[in-house]
PDB file of C-alpha atoms in Angstrom:
ATOM      1  CA  ALA A   1       1.887 -17.032   4.998  1.00 79.00           C
ATOM      2  CA  GLN A   2      -1.132 -16.604   2.552  1.00 84.00           C
ATOM      3  CA  SER A   3      -0.542 -14.660  -0.629  1.00 91.00           C
ATOM      4  CA  VAL A   4      -2.620 -14.035  -3.501  1.00 95.00           C
ATOM      5  CA  THR A   5      -1.941 -13.156  -7.159  1.00 96.00           C
ATOM      6  CA  GLN A   6      -3.894 -11.712  -9.806  1.00 97.00           C
ATOM      7  CA  LEU A   7      -3.052 -12.339 -13.402  1.00 94.00           C
ATOM      8  CA  GLY A   8      -3.688  -8.972 -15.236  1.00 92.00           C
ATOM      9  CA  SER A   9      -3.702  -5.669 -13.635  1.00 94.00           C
ATOM     10  CA  HIS A  10      -6.545  -4.559 -16.619  1.00 97.00           C
ATOM     11  CA  VAL A  11      -8.368  -6.567 -18.270  1.00 97.00           C
ATOM     12  CA  SER A  12     -10.837  -4.987 -21.149  1.00 97.00           C
ATOM     13  CA  VAL A  13     -14.187  -7.110 -22.475  1.00 97.00           C
ATOM     14  CA  SER A  14     -16.725  -5.729 -24.846  1.00 97.00           C
ATOM     15  CA  GLU A  15     -20.372  -5.479 -23.601  1.00 97.00           C
ATOM     16  CA  GLY A  16     -21.932  -9.034 -23.795  1.00 97.00           C
ATOM     17  CA  ALA A  17     -18.887 -10.667 -23.767  1.00 98.00           C
ATOM     18  CA  LEU A  18     -17.420 -13.444 -21.363  1.00 98.00           C
ATOM     19  CA  VAL A  19     -15.503 -11.853 -18.129  1.00 98.00           C
ATOM     20  CA  LEU A  20     -12.490 -13.679 -16.495  1.00 98.00           C
ATOM     21  CA  LEU A  21     -10.434 -12.480 -13.869  1.00 98.00           C
ATOM     22  CA  ARG A  22      -7.796 -14.823 -12.286  1.00 98.00           C
ATOM     23  CA  CYS A  23      -6.893 -15.688  -9.181  1.00 97.00           C
ATOM     24  CA  ASN A  24      -4.232 -17.987  -7.241  1.00 97.00           C
ATOM     25  CA  TYR A  25      -3.596 -18.465  -3.876  1.00 95.00           C
ATOM     26  CA  SER A  26      -1.172 -19.868  -1.439  1.00 92.00           C
ATOM     27  CA  SER A  27      -1.713 -21.365   1.834  1.00 85.00           C
ATOM     28  CA  SER A  28      -0.645 -23.990   3.816  1.00 80.00           C
ATOM     29  CA  VAL A  29      -3.877 -24.533   5.394  1.00 80.00           C
ATOM     30  CA  PRO A  30      -7.468 -24.812   3.817  1.00 79.00           C
ATOM     31  CA  PRO A  31      -8.375 -21.426   2.749  1.00 85.00           C
ATOM     32  CA  TYR A  32     -11.089 -18.927   2.694  1.00 89.00           C
ATOM     33  CA  LEU A  33     -11.454 -16.979  -0.670  1.00 92.00           C
ATOM     34  CA  PHE A  34     -13.309 -13.694  -1.626  1.00 94.00           C
ATOM     35  CA  TRP A  35     -14.051 -11.349  -4.431  1.00 97.00           C
ATOM     36  CA  TYR A  36     -14.674  -8.413  -3.672  1.00 96.00           C
ATOM     37  CA  VAL A  37     -15.278  -5.219  -6.031  1.00 97.00           C
ATOM     38  CA  GLN A  38     -14.421  -1.651  -5.526  1.00 95.00           C
ATOM     39  CA  TYR A  39     -15.939   1.422  -7.580  1.00 93.00           C
ATOM     40  CA  PRO A  40     -14.397   4.720  -7.848  1.00 87.00           C
ATOM     41  CA  ASN A  41     -13.983   6.403  -4.404  1.00 81.00           C
ATOM     42  CA  GLN A  42     -15.683   3.922  -2.655  1.00 86.00           C
ATOM     43  CA  GLY A  43     -14.938   0.743  -0.069  1.00 89.00           C
ATOM     44  CA  LEU A  44     -14.751  -2.634  -1.011  1.00 93.00           C
ATOM     45  CA  GLN A  45     -18.276  -4.764  -1.701  1.00 93.00           C
ATOM     46  CA  LEU A  46     -18.455  -8.510  -1.226  1.00 93.00           C
ATOM     47  CA  LEU A  47     -19.201 -10.082  -4.519  1.00 95.00           C
ATOM     48  CA  LEU A  48     -18.777 -13.809  -3.010  1.00 94.00           C
ATOM     49  CA  LYS A  49     -17.274 -16.483  -0.992  1.00 91.00           C
ATOM     50  CA  TYR A  50     -15.781 -19.575  -0.623  1.00 91.00           C
ATOM     51  CA  THR A  51     -15.798 -21.488   3.077  1.00 84.00           C
ATOM     52  CA  SER A  52     -15.029 -24.513   2.422  1.00 77.00           C
ATOM     53  CA  ALA A  53     -18.707 -25.585   1.110  1.00 76.00           C
ATOM     54  CA  ALA A  54     -19.571 -25.828  -2.546  1.00 85.00           C
ATOM     55  CA  THR A  55     -16.515 -25.491  -4.886  1.00 89.00           C
ATOM     56  CA  LEU A  56     -18.879 -23.496  -6.820  1.00 94.00           C
ATOM     57  CA  VAL A  57     -19.436 -20.227  -5.547  1.00 94.00           C
ATOM     58  CA  LYS A  58     -22.332 -17.909  -7.249  1.00 95.00           C
ATOM     59  CA  GLY A  59     -21.918 -14.258  -6.077  1.00 94.00           C
ATOM     60  CA  ILE A  60     -24.456 -10.940  -6.795  1.00 94.00           C
ATOM     61  CA  ASN A  61     -24.548  -9.295  -9.888  1.00 93.00           C
ATOM     62  CA  GLY A  62     -24.307 -12.469 -11.766  1.00 96.00           C
ATOM     63  CA  PHE A  63     -20.541 -13.036 -10.824  1.00 97.00           C
ATOM     64  CA  GLU A  64     -19.794 -17.005  -9.803  1.00 97.00           C
ATOM     65  CA  ALA A  65     -16.026 -18.145  -9.024  1.00 97.00           C
ATOM     66  CA  GLU A  66     -14.582 -21.943  -8.787  1.00 95.00           C
ATOM     67  CA  PHE A  67     -12.586 -23.081  -5.901  1.00 94.00           C
ATOM     68  CA  LYS A  68      -9.899 -25.670  -7.792  1.00 94.00           C
ATOM     69  CA  LYS A  69      -7.639 -26.721  -5.044  1.00 91.00           C
ATOM     70  CA  SER A  70      -5.414 -29.041  -7.303  1.00 92.00           C
ATOM     71  CA  GLU A  71      -4.654 -25.341  -9.287  1.00 93.00           C
ATOM     72  CA  THR A  72      -5.100 -23.578  -6.191  1.00 94.00           C
ATOM     73  CA  SER A  73      -7.001 -21.257  -7.913  1.00 95.00           C
ATOM     74  CA  PHE A  74     -10.117 -18.954  -7.922  1.00 96.00           C
ATOM     75  CA  HIS A  75     -11.211 -17.446 -10.988  1.00 97.00           C
ATOM     76  CA  LEU A  76     -14.243 -14.986 -11.047  1.00 98.00           C
ATOM     77  CA  THR A  77     -16.276 -15.245 -14.377  1.00 98.00           C
ATOM     78  CA  LYS A  78     -19.528 -13.588 -15.642  1.00 98.00           C
ATOM     79  CA  PRO A  79     -21.130 -14.835 -18.853  1.00 97.00           C
ATOM     80  CA  SER A  80     -22.148 -11.283 -19.830  1.00 97.00           C
ATOM     81  CA  ALA A  81     -20.622  -8.433 -19.111  1.00 97.00           C
ATOM     82  CA  HIS A  82     -22.477  -5.001 -18.497  1.00 96.00           C
ATOM     83  CA  MET A  83     -21.226  -1.487 -18.653  1.00 96.00           C
ATOM     84  CA  SER A  84     -22.042  -1.041 -14.727  1.00 95.00           C
ATOM     85  CA  ASP A  85     -19.526  -4.083 -14.144  1.00 97.00           C
ATOM     86  CA  ALA A  86     -16.245  -1.489 -14.871  1.00 97.00           C
ATOM     87  CA  ALA A  87     -14.403  -1.320 -11.498  1.00 97.00           C
ATOM     88  CA  GLU A  88     -11.525  -2.788  -9.927  1.00 97.00           C
ATOM     89  CA  TYR A  89     -11.772  -6.587  -8.373  1.00 98.00           C
ATOM     90  CA  PHE A  90      -9.634  -7.798  -5.869  1.00 97.00           C
ATOM     91  CA  CYS A  91      -9.217 -11.515  -4.438  1.00 97.00           C
ATOM     92  CA  ALA A  92      -8.597 -12.226  -1.280  1.00 95.00           C
ATOM     93  CA  VAL A  93      -7.497 -15.194   1.040  1.00 92.00           C
ATOM     94  CA  SER A  94      -7.715 -15.752   4.699  1.00 87.00           C
ATOM     95  CA  VAL A  95      -6.835 -18.518   7.025  1.00 75.00           C
ATOM     96  CA  ASN A  96      -8.990 -19.378  10.182  1.00 68.00           C
ATOM     97  CA  SER A  97      -6.161 -19.997  13.067  1.00 61.00           C
ATOM     98  CA  GLY A  98      -8.572 -19.840  15.752  1.00 61.00           C
ATOM     99  CA  GLY A  99      -9.823 -16.955  17.815  1.00 59.00           C
ATOM    100  CA  SER A 100      -9.945 -13.917  16.450  1.00 54.00           C
ATOM    101  CA  ASN A 101      -6.818 -14.631  14.010  1.00 57.00           C
ATOM    102  CA  TYR A 102      -8.208 -13.828  11.002  1.00 74.00           C
ATOM    103  CA  LYS A 103      -7.233 -11.599   8.380  1.00 83.00           C
ATOM    104  CA  LEU A 104      -7.659 -10.891   4.864  1.00 89.00           C
ATOM    105  CA  THR A 105      -4.518 -10.646   2.469  1.00 92.00           C
ATOM    106  CA  PHE A 106      -5.698  -9.030  -0.726  1.00 95.00           C
ATOM    107  CA  GLY A 107      -4.213  -9.590  -4.414  1.00 96.00           C
ATOM    108  CA  LYS A 108      -3.115  -6.178  -6.220  1.00 95.00           C
ATOM    109  CA  GLY A 109      -5.990  -5.984  -7.985  1.00 96.00           C
ATOM    110  CA  THR A 110      -7.841  -6.287 -11.504  1.00 97.00           C
ATOM    111  CA  LEU A 111      -9.172  -3.473 -13.417  1.00 97.00           C
ATOM    112  CA  LEU A 112     -11.919  -4.197 -15.424  1.00 97.00           C
ATOM    113  CA  THR A 113     -12.962  -2.065 -18.245  1.00 97.00           C
ATOM    114  CA  VAL A 114     -16.218  -2.693 -20.613  1.00 97.00           C
ATOM    115  CA  ASN A 115     -15.937  -1.211 -23.972  1.00 96.00           C
ATOM    116  CA  PRO A 116     -19.579  -0.719 -25.607  1.00 94.00           C
TER     117      PRO A 116
ATOM    118  CA  ASP B   1     -28.689  -0.920   9.051  1.00 65.00           C
ATOM    119  CA  ALA B   2     -26.522   1.725   8.144  1.00 73.00           C
ATOM    120  CA  GLY B   3     -23.783  -0.540   7.630  1.00 92.00           C
ATOM    121  CA  VAL B   4     -19.794   0.575   8.450  1.00 95.00           C
ATOM    122  CA  THR B   5     -19.774   4.204   8.877  1.00 96.00           C
ATOM    123  CA  GLN B   6     -16.122   5.809   8.591  1.00 97.00           C
ATOM    124  CA  SER B   7     -14.995   9.652   9.671  1.00 97.00           C
ATOM    125  CA  PRO B   8     -14.217  11.901   8.129  1.00 97.00           C
ATOM    126  CA  THR B   9     -14.345  11.017   4.599  1.00 96.00           C
ATOM    127  CA  HIS B  10     -10.976  13.028   3.390  1.00 96.00           C
ATOM    128  CA  LEU B  11      -8.587  14.758   5.333  1.00 96.00           C
ATOM    129  CA  ILE B  12      -5.356  16.900   4.184  1.00 98.00           C
ATOM    130  CA  LYS B  13      -2.795  16.533   7.097  1.00 98.00           C
ATOM    131  CA  THR B  14       1.055  18.199   6.808  1.00 98.00           C
ATOM    132  CA  ARG B  15       4.294  15.598   6.979  1.00 98.00           C
ATOM    133  CA  GLY B  16       5.245  15.214  11.296  1.00 98.00           C
ATOM    134  CA  GLN B  17       1.240  15.751  12.030  1.00 98.00           C
ATOM    135  CA  GLN B  18      -1.104  13.154  14.050  1.00 98.00           C
ATOM    136  CA  VAL B  19      -4.187  11.873  12.956  1.00 98.00           C
ATOM    137  CA  THR B  20      -7.149  10.357  14.256  1.00 98.00           C
ATOM    138  CA  LEU B  21      -9.397   8.093  12.128  1.00 98.00           C
ATOM    139  CA  ARG B  22     -12.869   6.686  13.534  1.00 98.00           C
ATOM    140  CA  CYS B  23     -15.121   3.850  12.130  1.00 98.00           C
ATOM    141  CA  SER B  24     -18.219   2.572  13.488  1.00 97.00           C
ATOM    142  CA  PRO B  25     -19.052  -1.342  12.834  1.00 96.00           C
ATOM    143  CA  LYS B  26     -21.645  -2.600  10.935  1.00 94.00           C
ATOM    144  CA  SER B  27     -24.985  -3.023  13.647  1.00 93.00           C
ATOM    145  CA  GLY B  28     -24.177  -6.372  15.554  1.00 89.00           C
ATOM    146  CA  HIS B  29     -20.296  -6.741  14.526  1.00 90.00           C
ATOM    147  CA  ASP B  30     -17.785  -6.956  17.026  1.00 90.00           C
ATOM    148  CA  THR B  31     -14.627  -7.635  15.485  1.00 91.00           C
ATOM    149  CA  VAL B  32     -12.864  -4.577  13.692  1.00 94.00           C
ATOM    150  CA  SER B  33      -9.819  -4.362  11.289  1.00 94.00           C
ATOM    151  CA  TRP B  34      -8.047  -1.633   9.590  1.00 97.00           C
ATOM    152  CA  TYR B  35      -6.453  -1.650   6.185  1.00 97.00           C
ATOM    153  CA  GLN B  36      -4.345   1.007   4.356  1.00 97.00           C
ATOM    154  CA  GLN B  37      -4.893   1.028   0.324  1.00 95.00           C
ATOM    155  CA  ALA B  38      -2.151   2.957  -1.158  1.00 94.00           C
ATOM    156  CA  LEU B  39      -2.808   4.199  -4.897  1.00 91.00           C
ATOM    157  CA  GLY B  40      -2.862   1.251  -7.540  1.00 88.00           C
ATOM    158  CA  GLN B  41      -2.491  -1.321  -5.111  1.00 92.00           C
ATOM    159  CA  GLY B  42      -4.487  -4.096  -2.943  1.00 93.00           C
ATOM    160  CA  PRO B  43      -5.522  -2.991   0.803  1.00 95.00           C
ATOM    161  CA  GLN B  44      -3.023  -4.077   3.015  1.00 96.00           C
ATOM    162  CA  PHE B  45      -4.047  -5.484   6.559  1.00 94.00           C
ATOM    163  CA  ILE B  46      -2.877  -2.573   9.896  1.00 96.00           C
ATOM    164  CA  PHE B  47      -4.529  -4.752  12.477  1.00 94.00           C
ATOM    165  CA  GLN B  48      -7.807  -5.965  14.496  1.00 92.00           C
ATOM    166  CA  TYR B  49      -9.639  -5.315  17.427  1.00 93.00           C
ATOM    167  CA  TYR B  50     -11.766  -7.538  19.607  1.00 90.00           C
ATOM    168  CA  GLU B  51     -13.260  -6.942  22.770  1.00 90.00           C
ATOM    169  CA  GLU B  52     -11.012  -3.505  22.484  1.00 93.00           C
ATOM    170  CA  GLU B  53      -7.958  -5.435  22.544  1.00 93.00           C
ATOM    171  CA  GLU B  54      -5.660  -5.600  19.271  1.00 92.00           C
ATOM    172  CA  ARG B  55      -5.748  -9.031  18.587  1.00 88.00           C
ATOM    173  CA  GLN B  56      -3.095  -9.551  15.446  1.00 87.00           C
ATOM    174  CA  ARG B  57      -0.874  -6.734  13.882  1.00 91.00           C
ATOM    175  CA  GLY B  58       0.157  -6.323  10.335  1.00 91.00           C
ATOM    176  CA  ASN B  59       3.881  -5.067   9.439  1.00 93.00           C
ATOM    177  CA  PHE B  60       3.111  -1.353  10.458  1.00 97.00           C
ATOM    178  CA  PRO B  61       5.638   0.649  12.521  1.00 97.00           C
ATOM    179  CA  ASP B  62       4.006   1.928  16.068  1.00 96.00           C
ATOM    180  CA  ARG B  63       3.385   4.945  14.831  1.00 98.00           C
ATOM    181  CA  PHE B  64       0.184   3.181  13.824  1.00 98.00           C
ATOM    182  CA  SER B  65      -2.037   2.812  16.975  1.00 97.00           C
ATOM    183  CA  GLY B  66      -5.512   1.934  17.704  1.00 97.00           C
ATOM    184  CA  HIS B  67      -8.448   1.759  20.216  1.00 97.00           C
ATOM    185  CA  GLN B  68     -11.945   0.149  20.265  1.00 97.00           C
ATOM    186  CA  PHE B  69     -14.355   1.073  22.567  1.00 97.00           C
ATOM    187  CA  PRO B  70     -17.042  -0.639  24.609  1.00 96.00           C
ATOM    188  CA  ASN B  71     -19.854  -0.048  22.064  1.00 95.00           C
ATOM    189  CA  TYR B  72     -17.604  -1.753  19.308  1.00 95.00           C
ATOM    190  CA  SER B  73     -16.421   1.683  17.777  1.00 97.00           C
ATOM    191  CA  SER B  74     -12.759   1.922  16.977  1.00 98.00           C
ATOM    192  CA  GLU B  75     -10.305   4.632  15.981  1.00 98.00           C
ATOM    193  CA  LEU B  76      -7.081   4.290  13.996  1.00 98.00           C
ATOM    194  CA  ASN B  77      -4.195   7.013  15.292  1.00 98.00           C
ATOM    195  CA  VAL B  78      -1.165   7.512  13.264  1.00 98.00           C
ATOM    196  CA  ASN B  79       1.609   9.490  14.804  1.00 97.00           C
ATOM    197  CA  ALA B  80       4.426  11.643  13.092  1.00 98.00           C
ATOM    198  CA  LEU B  81       2.914  11.465   9.537  1.00 98.00           C
ATOM    199  CA  LEU B  82       5.122  10.757   6.547  1.00 98.00           C
ATOM    200  CA  LEU B  83       4.389  11.315   2.750  1.00 97.00           C
ATOM    201  CA  GLY B  84       3.964   7.801   2.315  1.00 97.00           C
ATOM    202  CA  ASP B  85       1.156   7.408   4.608  1.00 98.00           C
ATOM    203  CA  SER B  86      -1.207   9.343   1.950  1.00 98.00           C
ATOM    204  CA  ALA B  87      -3.431   6.389   1.140  1.00 97.00           C
ATOM    205  CA  LEU B  88      -7.593   5.262   1.970  1.00 95.00           C
ATOM    206  CA  TYR B  89      -7.602   3.572   5.077  1.00 97.00           C
ATOM    207  CA  LEU B  90     -10.318   1.241   5.135  1.00 96.00           C
ATOM    208  CA  CYS B  91     -12.162   0.101   8.186  1.00 96.00           C
ATOM    209  CA  ALA B  92     -13.727  -3.883   8.167  1.00 94.00           C
ATOM    210  CA  SER B  93     -16.287  -5.231  10.508  1.00 93.00           C
ATOM    211  CA  SER B  94     -17.141  -8.728  11.180  1.00 89.00           C
ATOM    212  CA  LEU B  95     -18.747 -11.343  13.792  1.00 85.00           C
ATOM    213  CA  ILE B  96     -16.135 -12.988  15.623  1.00 75.00           C
ATOM    214  CA  GLN B  97     -18.970 -15.950  16.430  1.00 69.00           C
ATOM    215  CA  ALA B  98     -19.524 -16.397  12.272  1.00 64.00           C
ATOM    216  CA  GLY B  99     -15.906 -17.334  11.995  1.00 62.00           C
ATOM    217  CA  ASN B 100     -15.017 -13.892  10.878  1.00 59.00           C
ATOM    218  CA  THR B 101     -16.011 -15.195   7.703  1.00 70.00           C
ATOM    219  CA  GLU B 102     -17.333 -12.211   6.202  1.00 80.00           C
ATOM    220  CA  ALA B 103     -15.807  -8.804   6.508  1.00 88.00           C
ATOM    221  CA  PHE B 104     -18.131  -5.562   5.523  1.00 91.00           C
ATOM    222  CA  PHE B 105     -16.516  -2.147   4.468  1.00 94.00           C
ATOM    223  CA  GLY B 106     -16.584   1.452   4.935  1.00 95.00           C
ATOM    224  CA  GLN B 107     -16.087   3.813   2.359  1.00 94.00           C
ATOM    225  CA  GLY B 108     -12.688   5.020   3.954  1.00 95.00           C
ATOM    226  CA  THR B 109     -11.246   7.764   4.802  1.00 97.00           C
ATOM    227  CA  ARG B 110      -8.913   9.208   2.300  1.00 96.00           C
ATOM    228  CA  LEU B 111      -5.503  10.857   4.004  1.00 97.00           C
ATOM    229  CA  THR B 112      -3.530  13.231   1.826  1.00 98.00           C
ATOM    230  CA  VAL B 113      -0.047  14.152   3.616  1.00 98.00           C
ATOM    231  CA  VAL B 114       1.603  17.143   2.356  1.00 97.00           C
TER     232      VAL B 114
END
């Protein structure tokens, strides 16, 4: 079974500073990896995904993540934080076991606050 | 494209009652998955429907059931509600031909059980 661990339930940065949200995964087969963002009282919006192509994945709003198999990590970064980045971020893993047997397994989330 | 739509947005029910939540998938999508997100937690997979059949199920009791209609829309039913069922219920749609590699989420239904 696959699992996700997000290190740090709360990360606080200053506006303009680097954002680094950590995600480690466990999977017995090559995984698909995702980062989602959730604003208060909203659903989940896909930021980016890794599906076994390029290991450095660029997403929306200036975010990117790098798949590192040796470290089983998929950390999310953004060079310069903006106030609008304040939200909850979820890392998720999925394995394609054939057919429609696909589901997302989420981490517990990291709340990002951005200070002016 | 309206994306994934869920109804209602909020719901208050009493313990022991039954509830039905509804989801319309993104246009062109054929697979619907349901997730439960308790306060302060990540979403947890309930089940997935494709071709009107439940294809995969998470660790949820039989009180949770679902249905998919020919137009791909879906319902989630919860019987004998418990206080612990209070959560945000998220519907996600995807396309099996694309390997279900990208799920689009609705805004969710906030269920409060009192």
